[in-house]
Short mmCIF file of C-alpha atoms in Angstrom, two decimals:
data_model
loop_
_atom_site.label_atom_id
_atom_site.label_comp_id
_atom_site.label_asym_id
_atom_site.label_seq_id
_atom_site.Cartn_x
_atom_site.Cartn_y
_atom_site.Cartn_z
CA MET A 162 20.77 -17.76 -36.62
CA GLY A 163 22.24 -17.58 -33.15
CA SER A 164 24.21 -13.75 -32.78
CA LEU A 165 20.64 -12.64 -34.21
CA TYR A 166 19.02 -14.36 -32.02
CA ARG A 167 21.08 -12.96 -29.37
CA ILE A 168 20.97 -9.64 -30.17
CA ALA A 169 17.21 -9.67 -30.51
CA LEU A 170 17.04 -10.95 -27.02
CA GLY A 171 19.08 -8.46 -25.67
CA LEU A 172 17.38 -5.54 -27.34
CA GLY A 173 14.30 -7.11 -25.92
CA MET A 174 15.82 -7.11 -22.22
CA THR A 175 16.88 -3.35 -22.69
CA VAL A 176 13.47 -2.41 -23.35
CA LEU A 177 12.06 -4.55 -20.87
CA VAL A 178 14.34 -3.40 -18.30
CA THR A 179 14.05 0.62 -19.48
CA GLY A 180 9.79 0.03 -18.87
CA MET A 181 10.77 -1.04 -15.23
CA ALA A 182 12.86 1.32 -14.37
CA GLN A 183 10.18 4.07 -15.92
CA ALA A 184 7.84 2.61 -13.91
CA GLU A 185 9.95 2.38 -10.51
CA ASP A 186 11.42 5.83 -11.01
CA TRP A 187 11.10 6.60 -7.61
CA LYS A 188 12.29 10.34 -5.84
CA VAL A 189 12.58 10.77 -2.69
CA ALA A 190 9.20 13.34 -1.36
CA LYS A 191 10.15 12.84 2.76
CA GLN A 192 13.43 11.28 4.63
CA GLU A 193 12.56 11.46 8.84
CA ASP A 194 12.10 9.64 11.63
CA GLY A 195 13.89 6.58 10.00
CA ILE A 196 10.93 6.82 7.41
CA LYS A 197 11.81 7.25 4.04
CA VAL A 198 8.63 8.09 1.49
CA SER A 199 9.27 8.00 -2.48
CA LEU A 200 6.82 8.99 -4.95
CA SER A 201 6.53 7.59 -8.82
CA GLU A 202 4.63 8.89 -11.38
CA VAL A 203 1.83 6.43 -12.85
CA PRO A 204 1.10 6.33 -16.41
CA GLY A 205 -2.30 7.37 -17.46
CA SER A 206 -2.96 8.47 -13.93
CA GLN A 207 -2.88 11.83 -12.19
CA TYR A 208 -2.19 10.35 -8.73
CA LYS A 209 1.23 8.96 -7.93
CA ALA A 210 2.18 5.82 -6.32
CA TYR A 211 3.75 6.12 -2.86
CA GLN A 212 6.57 3.85 -0.90
CA GLY A 213 7.29 4.17 2.56
CA VAL A 214 10.11 2.02 3.35
CA ALA A 215 11.28 1.54 7.82
CA ILE A 216 13.28 -0.40 9.69
CA ILE A 217 11.07 -1.43 12.78
CA LYS A 218 12.35 -3.61 15.85
CA ALA A 219 9.71 -6.18 15.78
CA SER A 220 9.90 -9.68 14.01
CA VAL A 221 8.35 -10.55 10.84
CA ALA A 222 5.73 -12.55 13.19
CA LYS A 223 4.64 -10.09 15.41
CA LEU A 224 4.36 -7.77 12.31
CA ARG A 225 2.08 -10.11 10.93
CA SER A 226 -0.43 -10.14 13.67
CA LEU A 227 -0.42 -6.77 13.71
CA GLN A 228 -1.61 -6.55 10.09
CA GLU A 229 -3.96 -9.66 10.81
CA ASP A 230 -5.84 -7.65 13.61
CA VAL A 231 -7.93 -6.09 11.05
CA THR A 232 -10.12 -4.57 13.45
CA GLY A 233 -7.24 -3.20 15.36
CA ALA A 234 -5.39 -2.07 12.93
CA CYS A 235 -7.65 0.71 11.76
CA ALA A 236 -5.72 2.20 14.94
CA TRP A 237 -2.28 2.72 12.95
CA VAL A 238 -3.67 2.74 9.51
CA HIS A 239 -3.44 6.66 8.17
CA GLU A 240 -7.03 8.18 8.21
CA CYS A 241 -8.67 4.77 9.17
CA LYS A 242 -12.44 5.25 10.56
CA SER A 243 -13.35 1.60 10.63
CA GLN A 244 -12.15 -1.66 9.17
CA LYS A 245 -13.23 -5.31 9.11
CA ILE A 246 -12.90 -8.50 7.37
CA LEU A 247 -15.45 -9.63 4.96
CA LYS A 248 -14.13 -13.03 3.94
CA HIS A 249 -11.01 -15.35 4.62
CA GLU A 250 -10.57 -17.98 2.55
CA GLY A 251 -7.07 -20.01 2.38
CA ASP A 252 -4.12 -17.39 1.81
CA LYS A 253 -6.68 -14.62 0.79
CA THR A 254 -8.37 -12.40 2.95
CA TRP A 255 -11.12 -9.47 1.87
CA THR A 256 -11.76 -6.00 4.19
CA TYR A 257 -13.46 -3.42 3.89
CA THR A 258 -12.47 -0.11 5.45
CA GLN A 259 -13.64 3.22 5.73
CA PHE A 260 -11.05 6.32 5.73
CA ASN A 261 -11.99 10.45 6.75
CA THR A 262 -11.50 12.87 4.72
CA PRO A 263 -11.64 16.49 5.28
CA TRP A 264 -14.60 18.55 4.69
CA PRO A 265 -15.70 19.05 1.69
CA VAL A 266 -13.91 15.65 0.50
CA THR A 267 -17.01 13.25 0.37
CA PRO A 268 -15.35 10.19 2.83
CA ARG A 269 -13.96 7.21 0.92
CA ASP A 270 -14.13 3.86 1.33
CA SER A 271 -12.52 0.36 -0.01
CA VAL A 272 -12.30 -3.30 -0.28
CA LEU A 273 -9.45 -5.30 -0.74
CA GLN A 274 -8.13 -8.30 -1.60
CA ILE A 275 -4.94 -9.00 0.25
CA THR A 276 -3.12 -12.23 -0.52
CA THR A 277 -0.04 -13.13 1.81
CA VAL A 278 3.19 -14.67 0.25
CA GLU A 279 5.68 -16.08 2.41
CA GLY A 280 9.06 -16.15 1.05
CA ALA A 281 11.83 -18.96 2.04
CA ASP A 282 13.92 -16.30 3.48
CA GLY A 283 11.44 -15.35 6.19
CA SER A 284 10.29 -12.54 4.48
CA LEU A 285 6.37 -11.93 3.80
CA THR A 286 4.66 -10.04 0.90
CA ARG A 287 0.75 -8.64 1.58
CA ASN A 288 -0.21 -8.02 -1.91
CA LEU A 289 -3.09 -5.42 -2.33
CA LEU A 290 -5.70 -5.27 -4.87
CA GLY A 291 -8.89 -3.26 -4.88
CA GLN A 292 -12.40 -5.29 -5.32
CA PRO A 293 -14.78 -2.17 -5.61
CA ASP A 294 -17.39 -4.40 -7.12
CA TYR A 295 -17.39 -6.66 -4.30
CA ILE A 296 -20.10 -5.29 -2.02
CA PRO A 297 -22.90 -2.46 -3.03
CA GLU A 298 -21.94 1.01 -2.01
CA GLU A 299 -22.20 2.45 1.01
CA LYS A 300 -24.29 5.74 1.21
CA GLY A 301 -22.55 8.53 2.15
CA PHE A 302 -19.34 7.16 0.87
CA VAL A 303 -17.36 7.07 -2.70
CA ARG A 304 -15.60 3.73 -2.80
CA VAL A 305 -12.23 3.75 -4.19
CA ALA A 306 -11.95 3.32 -7.73
CA GLN A 307 -8.44 0.76 -7.62
CA VAL A 308 -5.85 0.20 -5.05
CA GLU A 309 -2.72 -1.51 -6.15
CA GLY A 310 0.14 -2.54 -4.00
CA PHE A 311 2.09 -4.69 -1.32
CA TRP A 312 3.19 -4.80 2.35
CA ARG A 313 6.71 -6.27 1.91
CA MET A 314 8.25 -7.23 5.53
CA VAL A 315 12.08 -8.54 5.32
CA PRO A 316 13.43 -9.73 8.54
CA LYS A 317 17.00 -7.66 9.14
CA GLY A 318 17.91 -9.16 12.01
CA PRO A 319 16.93 -11.15 15.50
CA ASN A 320 14.20 -8.49 16.30
CA GLU A 321 14.70 -6.30 13.18
CA THR A 322 12.36 -5.96 9.96
CA GLU A 323 12.24 -3.73 6.84
CA VAL A 324 9.04 -2.83 5.85
CA THR A 325 8.14 -1.08 2.16
CA TYR A 326 4.63 -0.19 2.46
CA GLN A 327 3.58 0.39 -1.36
CA VAL A 328 0.67 1.54 -2.93
CA HIS A 329 -1.27 3.56 -6.08
CA THR A 330 -4.95 4.47 -5.71
CA GLU A 331 -7.58 5.99 -7.88
CA PRO A 332 -9.68 7.14 -5.36
CA GLY A 333 -12.70 7.87 -7.28
CA GLY A 334 -14.79 10.91 -7.64
CA SER A 335 -13.15 14.58 -7.16
CA VAL A 336 -10.37 14.77 -5.37
CA PRO A 337 -8.34 18.51 -5.07
CA SER A 338 -4.71 18.15 -6.11
CA TRP A 339 -3.51 19.45 -2.96
CA LEU A 340 -5.60 16.90 -0.56
CA ALA A 341 -3.73 13.90 -3.14
CA ASN A 342 -0.27 15.39 -2.96
CA LYS A 343 -0.52 15.78 0.72
CA PHE A 344 -1.91 12.06 1.10
CA VAL A 345 0.23 10.50 -0.65
CA VAL A 346 3.60 11.55 1.29
CA ASP A 347 1.20 11.38 4.71
CA ALA A 348 -0.26 7.51 4.47
CA PRO A 349 3.04 6.14 4.08
CA PHE A 350 4.81 8.10 6.46
CA ASN A 351 2.17 8.02 9.28
CA THR A 352 1.25 4.63 8.74
CA LEU A 353 4.81 3.46 9.06
CA LYS A 354 5.48 6.02 12.23
CA ALA A 355 1.86 4.29 14.04
CA LEU A 356 3.00 0.74 13.35
CA ARG A 357 6.42 1.08 14.70
CA GLU A 358 4.59 2.71 17.68
CA ARG A 359 2.10 -0.24 18.42
CA ALA A 360 4.99 -3.10 17.27
CA ALA A 361 7.17 -1.43 20.32
CA LYS A 362 4.27 -2.43 22.95
#
């Protein structure tokens, strides 16, 4: 029975690992200026998940303070028009963001619940989860239907941090494929580049 159990467990783990590998099947889309952007298909979605990774010469604490300045962060988040905190409670913050979009696409807005998790190794993870029904929809904007992702900051030296920005969104409404394909590359690349520039000041 022990052998059968081990075989069954082994098969179960194989299935689990295979499933995770498919979900994490990242393909590099852009690697430039010290920033790597990768994309992954998401089962059941026509929109790809994006992942940006960069080494930034700043401490985790400094990067955290830049992110927690929600209004100021709009200056370095890709296509951010305005951003504010709706509520803060313990390790959770709810934010509202309006985004610019090129004509004729209707501008988007989103509500996020951000949960901050501190690692024993000095790392920091900020989990992002869309909350589209948290507040009523704004006139002139299409609410982003789904957001799931995270920011992860891992210290790599006294004043150096590896930053990973990974997100999958369902933008809601109609979005041309050319714009969706451009956004998933530009959003992580431009956001990380602008964050790095801001952290250097």
